[in-house]
Coordinates of C-alpha atoms in Angstrom, one line a residue:
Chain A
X1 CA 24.5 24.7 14.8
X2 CA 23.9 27.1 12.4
X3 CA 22.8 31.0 12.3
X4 CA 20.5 30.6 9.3
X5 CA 19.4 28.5 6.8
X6 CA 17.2 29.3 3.8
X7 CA 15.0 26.6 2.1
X8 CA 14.1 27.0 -1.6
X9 CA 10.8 25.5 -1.8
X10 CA 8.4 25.2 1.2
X11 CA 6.1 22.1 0.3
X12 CA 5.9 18.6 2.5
X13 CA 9.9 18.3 2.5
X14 CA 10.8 22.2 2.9
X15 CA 8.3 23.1 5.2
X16 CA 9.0 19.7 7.7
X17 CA 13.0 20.7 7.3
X18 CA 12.3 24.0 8.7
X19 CA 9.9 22.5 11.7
X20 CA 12.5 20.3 11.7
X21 CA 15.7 22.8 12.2
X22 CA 13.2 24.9 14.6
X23 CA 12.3 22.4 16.9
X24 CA 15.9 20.9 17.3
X25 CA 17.6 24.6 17.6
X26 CA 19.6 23.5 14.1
X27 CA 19.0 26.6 13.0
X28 CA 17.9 30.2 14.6
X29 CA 16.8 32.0 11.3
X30 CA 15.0 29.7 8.6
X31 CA 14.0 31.6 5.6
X32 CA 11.4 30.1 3.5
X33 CA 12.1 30.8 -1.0
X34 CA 9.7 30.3 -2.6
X35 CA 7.8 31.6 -5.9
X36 CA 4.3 32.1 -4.8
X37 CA 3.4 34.3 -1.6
X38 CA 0.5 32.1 -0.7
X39 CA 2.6 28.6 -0.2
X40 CA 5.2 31.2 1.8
X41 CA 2.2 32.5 3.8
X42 CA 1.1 28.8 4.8
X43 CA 4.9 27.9 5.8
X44 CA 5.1 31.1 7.7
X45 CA 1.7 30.5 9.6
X46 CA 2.6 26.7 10.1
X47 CA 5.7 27.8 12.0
X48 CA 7.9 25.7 9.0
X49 CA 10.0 29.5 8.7
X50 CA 11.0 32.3 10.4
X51 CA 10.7 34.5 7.7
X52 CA 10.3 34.3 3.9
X53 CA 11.1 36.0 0.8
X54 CA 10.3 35.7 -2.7
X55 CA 13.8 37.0 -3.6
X56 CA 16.5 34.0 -3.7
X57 CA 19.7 36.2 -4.4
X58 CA 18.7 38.5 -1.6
X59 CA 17.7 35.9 1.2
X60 CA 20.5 33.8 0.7
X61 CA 23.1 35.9 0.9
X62 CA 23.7 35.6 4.8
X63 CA 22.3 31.8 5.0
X64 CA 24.8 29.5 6.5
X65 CA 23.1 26.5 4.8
X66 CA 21.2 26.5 1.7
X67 CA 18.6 23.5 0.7
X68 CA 17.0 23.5 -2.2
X69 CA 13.2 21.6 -2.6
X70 CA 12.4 22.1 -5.7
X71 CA 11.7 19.4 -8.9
X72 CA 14.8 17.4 -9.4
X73 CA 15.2 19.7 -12.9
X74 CA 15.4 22.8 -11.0
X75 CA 17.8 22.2 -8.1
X76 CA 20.9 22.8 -10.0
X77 CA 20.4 25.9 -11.3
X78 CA 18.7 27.5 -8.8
X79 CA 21.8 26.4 -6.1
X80 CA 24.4 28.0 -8.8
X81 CA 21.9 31.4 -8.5
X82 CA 22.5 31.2 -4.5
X83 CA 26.2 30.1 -4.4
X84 CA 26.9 33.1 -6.5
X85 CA 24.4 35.3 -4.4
X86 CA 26.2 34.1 -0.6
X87 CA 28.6 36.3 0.7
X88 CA 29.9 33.7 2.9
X89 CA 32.8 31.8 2.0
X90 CA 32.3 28.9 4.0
X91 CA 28.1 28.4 3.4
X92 CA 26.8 24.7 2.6
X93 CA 24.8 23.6 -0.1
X94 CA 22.6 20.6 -0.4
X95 CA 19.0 19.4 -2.2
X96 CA 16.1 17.0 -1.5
X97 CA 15.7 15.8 -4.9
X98 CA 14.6 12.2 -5.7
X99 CA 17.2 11.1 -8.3
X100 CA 20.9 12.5 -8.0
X101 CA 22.9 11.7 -10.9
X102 CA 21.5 14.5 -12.9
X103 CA 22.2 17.1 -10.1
X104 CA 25.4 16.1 -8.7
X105 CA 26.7 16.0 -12.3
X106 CA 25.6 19.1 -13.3
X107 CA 27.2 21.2 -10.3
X108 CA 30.4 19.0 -10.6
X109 CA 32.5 22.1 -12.4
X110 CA 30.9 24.7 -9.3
X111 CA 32.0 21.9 -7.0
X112 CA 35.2 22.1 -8.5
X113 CA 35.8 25.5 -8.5
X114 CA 34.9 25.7 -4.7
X115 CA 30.8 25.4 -4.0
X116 CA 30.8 23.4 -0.7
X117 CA 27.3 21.6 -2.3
X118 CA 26.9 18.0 -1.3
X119 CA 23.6 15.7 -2.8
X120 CA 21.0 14.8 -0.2
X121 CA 17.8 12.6 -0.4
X122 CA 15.8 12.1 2.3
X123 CA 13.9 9.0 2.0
X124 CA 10.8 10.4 3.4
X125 CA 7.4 12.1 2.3
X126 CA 4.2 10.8 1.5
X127 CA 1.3 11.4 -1.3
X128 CA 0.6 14.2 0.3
X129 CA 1.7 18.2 -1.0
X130 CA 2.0 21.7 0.3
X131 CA 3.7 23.1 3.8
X132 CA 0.3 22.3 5.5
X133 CA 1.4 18.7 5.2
X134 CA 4.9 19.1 6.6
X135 CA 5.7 17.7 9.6
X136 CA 9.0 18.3 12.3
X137 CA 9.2 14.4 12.7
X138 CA 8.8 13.4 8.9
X139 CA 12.9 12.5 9.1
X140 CA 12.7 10.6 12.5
X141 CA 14.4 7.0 12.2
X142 CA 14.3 7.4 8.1
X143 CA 17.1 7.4 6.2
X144 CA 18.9 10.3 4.3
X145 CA 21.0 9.4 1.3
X146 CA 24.3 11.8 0.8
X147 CA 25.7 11.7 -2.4
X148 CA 29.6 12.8 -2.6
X149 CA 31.2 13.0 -5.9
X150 CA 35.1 12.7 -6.5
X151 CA 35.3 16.6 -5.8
X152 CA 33.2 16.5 -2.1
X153 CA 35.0 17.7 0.0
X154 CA 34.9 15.2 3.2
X155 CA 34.4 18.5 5.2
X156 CA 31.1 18.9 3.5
X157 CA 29.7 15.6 3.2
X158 CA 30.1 15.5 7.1
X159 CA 28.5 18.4 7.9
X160 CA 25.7 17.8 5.5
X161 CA 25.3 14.6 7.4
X162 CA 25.8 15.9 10.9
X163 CA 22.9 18.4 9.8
X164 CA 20.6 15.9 8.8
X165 CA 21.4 13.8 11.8
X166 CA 20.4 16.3 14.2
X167 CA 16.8 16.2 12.6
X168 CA 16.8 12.6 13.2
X169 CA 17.8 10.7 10.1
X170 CA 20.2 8.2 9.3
X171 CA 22.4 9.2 6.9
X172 CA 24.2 6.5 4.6
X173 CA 26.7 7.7 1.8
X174 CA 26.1 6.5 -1.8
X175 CA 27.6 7.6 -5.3
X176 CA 24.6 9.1 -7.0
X177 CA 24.1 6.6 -9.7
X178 CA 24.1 3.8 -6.8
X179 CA 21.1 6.2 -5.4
X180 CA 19.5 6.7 -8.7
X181 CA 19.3 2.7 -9.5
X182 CA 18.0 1.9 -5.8
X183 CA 15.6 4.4 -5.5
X184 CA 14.3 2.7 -9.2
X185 CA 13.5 -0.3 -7.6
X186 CA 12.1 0.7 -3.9
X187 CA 10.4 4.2 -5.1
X188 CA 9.8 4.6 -8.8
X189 CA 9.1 0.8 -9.9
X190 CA 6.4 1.0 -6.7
X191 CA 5.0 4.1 -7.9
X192 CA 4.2 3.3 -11.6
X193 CA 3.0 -0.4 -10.4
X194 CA 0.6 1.1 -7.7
X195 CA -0.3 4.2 -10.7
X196 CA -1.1 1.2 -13.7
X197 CA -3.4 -1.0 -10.9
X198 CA -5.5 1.8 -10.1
X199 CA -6.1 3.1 -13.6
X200 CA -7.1 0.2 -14.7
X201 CA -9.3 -1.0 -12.2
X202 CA -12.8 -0.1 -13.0
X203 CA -14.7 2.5 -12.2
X204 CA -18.0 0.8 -11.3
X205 CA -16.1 -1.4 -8.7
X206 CA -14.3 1.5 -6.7
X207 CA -16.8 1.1 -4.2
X208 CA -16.0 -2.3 -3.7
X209 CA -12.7 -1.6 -2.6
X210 CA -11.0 -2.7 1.1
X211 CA -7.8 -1.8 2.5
X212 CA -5.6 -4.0 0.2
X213 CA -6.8 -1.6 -2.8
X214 CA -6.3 1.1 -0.7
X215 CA -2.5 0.1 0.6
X216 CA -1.8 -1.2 -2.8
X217 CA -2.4 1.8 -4.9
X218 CA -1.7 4.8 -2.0
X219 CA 1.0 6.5 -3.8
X220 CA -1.1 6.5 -7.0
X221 CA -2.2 9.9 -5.4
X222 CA 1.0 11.6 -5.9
X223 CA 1.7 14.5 -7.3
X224 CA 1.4 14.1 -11.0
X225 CA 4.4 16.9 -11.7
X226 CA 6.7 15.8 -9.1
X227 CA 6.6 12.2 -10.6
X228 CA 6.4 13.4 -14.1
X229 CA 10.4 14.7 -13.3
X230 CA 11.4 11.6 -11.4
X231 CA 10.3 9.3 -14.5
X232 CA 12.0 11.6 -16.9
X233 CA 14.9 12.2 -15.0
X234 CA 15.5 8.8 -13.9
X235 CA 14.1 6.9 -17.1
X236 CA 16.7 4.5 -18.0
X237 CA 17.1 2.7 -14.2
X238 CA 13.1 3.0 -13.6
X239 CA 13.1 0.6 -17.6
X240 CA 15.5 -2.0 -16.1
X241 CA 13.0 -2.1 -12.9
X242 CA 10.2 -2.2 -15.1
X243 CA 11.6 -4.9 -17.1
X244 CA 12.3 -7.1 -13.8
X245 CA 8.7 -6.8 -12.9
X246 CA 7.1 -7.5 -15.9
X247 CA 9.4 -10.5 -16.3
X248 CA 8.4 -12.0 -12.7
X249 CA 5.0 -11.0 -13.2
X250 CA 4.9 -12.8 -16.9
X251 CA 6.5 -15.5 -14.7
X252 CA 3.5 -15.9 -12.4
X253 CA 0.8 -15.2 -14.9
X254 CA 2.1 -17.9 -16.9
X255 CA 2.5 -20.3 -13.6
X256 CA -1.3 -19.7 -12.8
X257 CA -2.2 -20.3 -16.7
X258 CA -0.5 -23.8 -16.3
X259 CA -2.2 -24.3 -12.8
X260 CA 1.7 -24.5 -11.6
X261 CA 0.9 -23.9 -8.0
X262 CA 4.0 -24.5 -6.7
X263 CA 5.8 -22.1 -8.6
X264 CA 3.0 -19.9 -7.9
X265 CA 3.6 -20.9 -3.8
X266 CA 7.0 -20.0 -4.6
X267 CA 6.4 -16.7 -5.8
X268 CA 4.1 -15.6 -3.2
X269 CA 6.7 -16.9 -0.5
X270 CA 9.0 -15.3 -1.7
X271 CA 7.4 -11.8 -1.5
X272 CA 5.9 -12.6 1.8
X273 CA 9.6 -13.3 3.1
X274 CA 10.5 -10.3 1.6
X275 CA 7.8 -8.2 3.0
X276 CA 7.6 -9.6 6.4
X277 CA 11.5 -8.8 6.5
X278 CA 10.9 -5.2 6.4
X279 CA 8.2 -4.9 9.2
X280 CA 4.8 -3.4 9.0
Chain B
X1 CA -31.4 -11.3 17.4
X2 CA -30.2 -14.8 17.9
X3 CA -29.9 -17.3 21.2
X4 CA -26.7 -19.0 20.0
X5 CA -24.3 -19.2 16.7
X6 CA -21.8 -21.1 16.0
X7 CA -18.9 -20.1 14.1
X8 CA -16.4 -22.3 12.3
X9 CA -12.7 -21.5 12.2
X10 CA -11.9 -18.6 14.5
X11 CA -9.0 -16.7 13.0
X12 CA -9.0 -12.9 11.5
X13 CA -12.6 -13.1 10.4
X14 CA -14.2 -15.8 12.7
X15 CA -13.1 -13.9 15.8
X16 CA -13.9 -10.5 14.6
X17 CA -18.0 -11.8 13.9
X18 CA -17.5 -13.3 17.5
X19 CA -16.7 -10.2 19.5
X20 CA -18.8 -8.1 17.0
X21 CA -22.0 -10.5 17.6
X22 CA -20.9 -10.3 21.3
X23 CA -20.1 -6.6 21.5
X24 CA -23.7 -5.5 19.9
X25 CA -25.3 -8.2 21.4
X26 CA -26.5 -10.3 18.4
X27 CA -26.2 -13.4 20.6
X28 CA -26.2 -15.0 23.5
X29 CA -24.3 -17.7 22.9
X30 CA -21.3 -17.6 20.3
X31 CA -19.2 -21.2 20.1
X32 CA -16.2 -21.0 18.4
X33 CA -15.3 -24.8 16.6
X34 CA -12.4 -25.2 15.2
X35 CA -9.2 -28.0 14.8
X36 CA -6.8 -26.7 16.8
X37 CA -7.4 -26.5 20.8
X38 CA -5.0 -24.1 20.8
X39 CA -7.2 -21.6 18.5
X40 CA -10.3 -22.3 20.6
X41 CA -8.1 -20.9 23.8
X42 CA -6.9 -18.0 22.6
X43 CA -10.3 -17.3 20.6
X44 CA -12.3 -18.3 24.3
X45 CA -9.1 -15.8 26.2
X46 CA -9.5 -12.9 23.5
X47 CA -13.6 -12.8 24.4
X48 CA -14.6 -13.8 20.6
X49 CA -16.4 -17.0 21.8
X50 CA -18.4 -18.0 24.9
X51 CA -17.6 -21.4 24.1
X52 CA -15.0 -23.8 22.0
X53 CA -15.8 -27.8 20.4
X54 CA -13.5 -29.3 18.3
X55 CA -16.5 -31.7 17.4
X56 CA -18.4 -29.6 14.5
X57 CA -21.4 -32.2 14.2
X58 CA -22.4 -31.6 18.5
X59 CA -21.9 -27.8 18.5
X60 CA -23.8 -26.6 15.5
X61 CA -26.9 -29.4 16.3
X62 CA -28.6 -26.4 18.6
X63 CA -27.4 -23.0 16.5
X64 CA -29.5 -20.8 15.3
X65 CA -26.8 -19.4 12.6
X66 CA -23.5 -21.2 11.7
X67 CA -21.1 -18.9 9.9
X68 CA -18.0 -20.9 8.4
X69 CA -15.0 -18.7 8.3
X70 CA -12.4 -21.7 7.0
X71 CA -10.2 -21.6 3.2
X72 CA -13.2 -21.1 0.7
X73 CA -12.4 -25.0 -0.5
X74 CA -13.6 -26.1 2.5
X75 CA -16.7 -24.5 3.2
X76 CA -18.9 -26.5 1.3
X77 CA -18.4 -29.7 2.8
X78 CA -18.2 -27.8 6.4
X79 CA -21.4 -26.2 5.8
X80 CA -23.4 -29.6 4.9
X81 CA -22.4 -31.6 7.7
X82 CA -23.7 -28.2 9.8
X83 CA -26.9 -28.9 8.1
X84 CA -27.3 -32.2 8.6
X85 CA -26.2 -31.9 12.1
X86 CA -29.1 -29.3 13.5
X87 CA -31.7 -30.0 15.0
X88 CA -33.3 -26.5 14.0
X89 CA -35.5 -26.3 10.8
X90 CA -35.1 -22.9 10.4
X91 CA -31.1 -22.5 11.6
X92 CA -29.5 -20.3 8.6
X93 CA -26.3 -21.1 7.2
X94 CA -23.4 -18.5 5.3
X95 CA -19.6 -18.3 5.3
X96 CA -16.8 -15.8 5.4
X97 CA -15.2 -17.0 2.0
X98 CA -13.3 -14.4 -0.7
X99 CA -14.5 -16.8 -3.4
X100 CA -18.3 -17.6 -4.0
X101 CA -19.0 -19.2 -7.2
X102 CA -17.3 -22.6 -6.3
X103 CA -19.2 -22.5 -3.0
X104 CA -23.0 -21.3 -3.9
X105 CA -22.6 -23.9 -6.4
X106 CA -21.6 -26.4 -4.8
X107 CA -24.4 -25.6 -2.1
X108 CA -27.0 -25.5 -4.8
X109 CA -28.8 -28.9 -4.6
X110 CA -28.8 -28.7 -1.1
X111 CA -30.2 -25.2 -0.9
X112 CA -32.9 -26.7 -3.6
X113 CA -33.4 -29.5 -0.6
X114 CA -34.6 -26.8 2.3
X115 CA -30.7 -26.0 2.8
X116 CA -31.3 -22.2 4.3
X117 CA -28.0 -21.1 2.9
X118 CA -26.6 -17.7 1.3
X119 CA -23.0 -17.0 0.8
X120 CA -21.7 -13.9 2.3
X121 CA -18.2 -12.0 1.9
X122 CA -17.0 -9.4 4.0
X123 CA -14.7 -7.0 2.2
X124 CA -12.5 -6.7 5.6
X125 CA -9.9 -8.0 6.8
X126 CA -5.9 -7.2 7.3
X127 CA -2.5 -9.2 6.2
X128 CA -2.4 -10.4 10.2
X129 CA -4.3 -13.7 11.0
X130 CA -5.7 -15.6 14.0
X131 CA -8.4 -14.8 16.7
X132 CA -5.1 -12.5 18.3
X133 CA -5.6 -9.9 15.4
X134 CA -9.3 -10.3 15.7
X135 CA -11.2 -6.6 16.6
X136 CA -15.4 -6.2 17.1
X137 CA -14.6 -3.2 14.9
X138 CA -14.0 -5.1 11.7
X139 CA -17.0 -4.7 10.1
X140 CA -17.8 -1.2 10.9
X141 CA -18.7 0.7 7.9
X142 CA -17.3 -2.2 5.6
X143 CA -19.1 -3.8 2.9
X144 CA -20.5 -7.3 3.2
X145 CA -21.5 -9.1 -0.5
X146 CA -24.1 -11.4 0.0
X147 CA -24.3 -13.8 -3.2
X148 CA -28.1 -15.2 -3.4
X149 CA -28.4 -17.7 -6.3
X150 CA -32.0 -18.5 -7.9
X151 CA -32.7 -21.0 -5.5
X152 CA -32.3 -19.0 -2.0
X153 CA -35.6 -17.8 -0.6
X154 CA -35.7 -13.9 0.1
X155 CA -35.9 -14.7 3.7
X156 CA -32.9 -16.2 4.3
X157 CA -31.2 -13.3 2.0
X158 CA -33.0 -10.8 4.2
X159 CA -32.0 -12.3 7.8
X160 CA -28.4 -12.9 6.6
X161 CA -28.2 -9.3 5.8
X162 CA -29.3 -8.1 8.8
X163 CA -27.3 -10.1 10.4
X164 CA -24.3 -8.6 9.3
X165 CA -25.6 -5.4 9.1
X166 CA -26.2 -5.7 13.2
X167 CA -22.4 -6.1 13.1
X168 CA -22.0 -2.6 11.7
X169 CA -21.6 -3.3 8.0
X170 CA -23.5 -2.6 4.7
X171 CA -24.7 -5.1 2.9
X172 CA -24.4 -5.6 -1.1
X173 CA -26.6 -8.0 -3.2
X174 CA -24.3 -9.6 -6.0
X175 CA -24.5 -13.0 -8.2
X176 CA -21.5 -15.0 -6.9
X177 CA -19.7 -14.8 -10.6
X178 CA -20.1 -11.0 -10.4
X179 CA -18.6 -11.1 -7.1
X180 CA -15.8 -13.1 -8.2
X181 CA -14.9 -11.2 -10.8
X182 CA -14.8 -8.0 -9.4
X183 CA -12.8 -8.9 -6.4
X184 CA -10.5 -10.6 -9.0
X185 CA -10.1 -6.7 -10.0
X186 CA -10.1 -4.9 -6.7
X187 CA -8.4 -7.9 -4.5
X188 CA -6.5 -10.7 -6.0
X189 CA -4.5 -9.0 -8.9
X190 CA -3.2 -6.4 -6.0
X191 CA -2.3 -8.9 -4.0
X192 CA -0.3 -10.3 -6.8
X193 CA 1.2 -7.0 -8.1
X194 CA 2.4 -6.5 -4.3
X195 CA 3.5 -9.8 -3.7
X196 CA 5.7 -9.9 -7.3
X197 CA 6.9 -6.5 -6.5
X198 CA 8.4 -7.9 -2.9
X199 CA 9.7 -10.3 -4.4
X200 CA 11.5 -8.5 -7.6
X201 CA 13.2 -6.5 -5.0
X202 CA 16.5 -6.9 -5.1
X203 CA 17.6 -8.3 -1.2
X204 CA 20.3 -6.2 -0.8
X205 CA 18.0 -2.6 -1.2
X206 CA 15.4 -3.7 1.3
X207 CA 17.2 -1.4 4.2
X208 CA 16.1 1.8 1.5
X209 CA 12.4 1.2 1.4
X210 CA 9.9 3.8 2.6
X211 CA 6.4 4.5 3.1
X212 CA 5.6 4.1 -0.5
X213 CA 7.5 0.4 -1.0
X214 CA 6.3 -0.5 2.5
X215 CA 2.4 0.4 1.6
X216 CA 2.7 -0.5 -2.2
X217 CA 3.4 -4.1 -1.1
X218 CA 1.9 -4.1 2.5
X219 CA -0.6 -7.3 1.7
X220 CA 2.3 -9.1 0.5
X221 CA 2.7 -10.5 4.1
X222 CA -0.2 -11.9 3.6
X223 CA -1.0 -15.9 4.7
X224 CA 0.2 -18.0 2.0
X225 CA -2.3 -21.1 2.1
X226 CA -5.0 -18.3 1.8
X227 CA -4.3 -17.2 -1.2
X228 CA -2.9 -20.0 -2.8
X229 CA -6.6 -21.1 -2.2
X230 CA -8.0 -17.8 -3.3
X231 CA -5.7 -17.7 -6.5
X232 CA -6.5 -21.7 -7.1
X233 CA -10.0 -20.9 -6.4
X234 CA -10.2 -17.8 -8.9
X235 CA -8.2 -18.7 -11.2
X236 CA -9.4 -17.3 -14.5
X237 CA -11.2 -14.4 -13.5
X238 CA -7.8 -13.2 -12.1
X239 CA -6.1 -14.3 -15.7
X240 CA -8.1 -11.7 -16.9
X241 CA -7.5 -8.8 -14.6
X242 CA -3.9 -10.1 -14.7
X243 CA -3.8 -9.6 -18.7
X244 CA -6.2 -6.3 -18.5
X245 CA -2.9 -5.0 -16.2
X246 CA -0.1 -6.2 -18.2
X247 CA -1.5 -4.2 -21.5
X248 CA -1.8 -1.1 -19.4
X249 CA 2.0 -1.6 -17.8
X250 CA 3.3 -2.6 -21.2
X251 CA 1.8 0.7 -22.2
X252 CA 3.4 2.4 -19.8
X253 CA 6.9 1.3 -20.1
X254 CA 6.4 2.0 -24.0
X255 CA 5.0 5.7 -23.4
X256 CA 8.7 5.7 -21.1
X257 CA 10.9 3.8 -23.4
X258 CA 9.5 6.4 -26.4
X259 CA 9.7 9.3 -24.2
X260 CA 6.2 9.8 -24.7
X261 CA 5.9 11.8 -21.7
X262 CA 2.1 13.1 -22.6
X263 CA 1.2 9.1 -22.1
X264 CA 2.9 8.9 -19.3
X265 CA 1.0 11.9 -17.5
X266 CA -2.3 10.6 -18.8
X267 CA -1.7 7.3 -17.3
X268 CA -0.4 8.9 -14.2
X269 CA -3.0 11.2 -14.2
X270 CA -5.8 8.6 -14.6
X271 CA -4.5 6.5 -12.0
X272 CA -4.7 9.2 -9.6
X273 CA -8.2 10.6 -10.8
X274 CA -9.2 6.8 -9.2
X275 CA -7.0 6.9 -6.3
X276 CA -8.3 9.9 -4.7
X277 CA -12.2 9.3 -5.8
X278 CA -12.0 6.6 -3.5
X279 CA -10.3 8.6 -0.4
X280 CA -7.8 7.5 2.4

């Protein structure tokens, strides 16, 4: 499908796009960017790259594709460095960032004037870091957001999509502020929920914990930086999730204060229908 | 260790001390007494039992240990007509339950009357229920709380505990209210952060969710006339835990709303510190 690609960024998402690419024959050439030869050295030695390169102007000058996997803060500017960098007319851009708004917004003018760069967000990952985590099957059966603007060209979006298809995702189309509210409610709400319950349970009953704890609170173990960006970058839509929580959950407190059981019945119903609707 | 036990209810938990008791040959004989024939058959096809009675008063007269494994509000009652039924001096008595005050307490003037009772909780289990989901593997390396009260004699402390410690577990001493309150803490306010969180989720979303929603909320699914029991049961040590959470969330969504970000990484930060002291 395509000669090369270069990732910016080799951690879990990077480094399981370039398994990825490899083991389907996406791509012959995957060059890994990234800031810090030792991370590039793991990626390389994991089989995530073909080659690697702490220079972005320089490696992604002959990349057909370019994916950028860095923080949600950095993806913009680093993918106006490489579009100015390619010398090929027709090479994609896209990102793996958590939130979209911010992005796609920022490179609307380079979209404009002619960047083929499309928004991506592959809804997959786990608490853990680092390309010694990555995996080729991490986008198997999981769905990857694609976030046109006005300016997308159809061209692009497709091929963006075809690309992620053929590392096994679903790909669903969404405007980026559509992304950014969703992702409030199934990722970020989730995240700060499972973050507050373990900080606040207490330390001397941590060895009392069972698996509901540990299912509960799993995410808690995220990387602090990573979500540090998300909750800044997608502040105002992860406060209207948090309000709709703590609203429900004042609900319920107040339910089992007035030994209401049946709205408490109701409640858990409710999230069990929910729940059981998704599958384990 | 013993000729025969009976075991009442045989769902999740009475099935798993079954083929456990079987598996490292604790008894000879396990009968499995329950309300529902249709239990008894799967429990007696699954291998948890060696025999079923829907009379409780007949099977337990010649057990050497009954274990009740029914909603915590009924084991109580269960357990009394168990002890009034045997025809052992020295049979031992104990339950399954995820409450303890109510029940030790209950259980008190009979324990004062020769009653050779201890209350036990095994910190296992899953969201699935019945003798189907039942596995001899449930209590391997789990903790079991044992809840003597001033009345029980060591003896019956120190057989019960080695009865579930010949079923692979380790065994905690704890006064039932301090049991109580800490799985308030570590079990029933996650359960009811998870379940309100499934709920809150907007219907139309649930197709986005990923490992983090899907773990986050996993006990959700949970069996509703369990926990309504549980939360009924435990109803104001979870208040507190409840209102210990709500400060720490409204904390949270003030560091956001402020753009305190410094607060926000500290209470991301702590909740990780927790997360990963306490491992996969």
């Amino acid at each position: 499908m395509f000669d090369s690609i270069a990732i910016i960024g080799v951690g879990l998402i990077g480094g399981s796009i370039g398994m990825a690419a490899r083991k389907y024959g996406v791509a012959k050439h995957v060059i890994g960017i990234g800031r810090h030869q030792k991370t590039l050295d793991v990626a390389l030695r994991c089989g995530a790259v073909t080659a690697v390169s702490i220079n972005l102007a320089e490696s992604v000058a002959e990349a057909d594709l370019v994916v950028a996997c860095t923080p949600a803060a950095t993806v913009a500017q680093l993918l106006r460095v490489a579009s100015k960098a390619t010398n090929k007319s027709d090479a994609l851009f896209t990102d793996a960032a958590s939130t979209k708004l911010g992005i796609v917004t920022e490179l609307e003018p380079d979209v404009d004037a002619g960047m083929r760069f499309v928004g991506s967000h592959p809804l997959a990952g786990n608490h853990l870091a680092g390309p010694a985590a990555a995996s080729p099957d991490l986008f198997e059966g999981r769905t990857v957001i694609v976030s046109p603007t006005e300016s997308t060209s159809a061209s692009v979006t497709r091929s963006i999509g075809e690309f992620w298809r053929s590392l096994g995702a679903c790909v669903r189309e969404m405007p980026a502020a559509d992304h950014d509210r969703a992702l409030a409610a199934v990722s970020h709400l989730p995240h700060i929920v499972a973050s507050v319950l373990a900080a606040t349970t207490p330390s001397d009953l941590l060895d009392l914990v069972a698996t509901g704890w540990r299912d509960t609170t799993r995410v808690a173990a995220g990387n602090i930086d990573l979500w540090r960006d998300i909750l800044i970058e997608n502040r105002s839509d992860i406060l209207k999730s948090l309000d709709g929580f703590g609203t429900a959950l004042n609900e319920f407190q107040r339910a089992l204060e007035d030994r209401d059981f049946p709205t408490v019945v109701r409640l858990l119903e409710e999230g069990k229908r929910k729940r059981d609707s998704v599958g384990n």
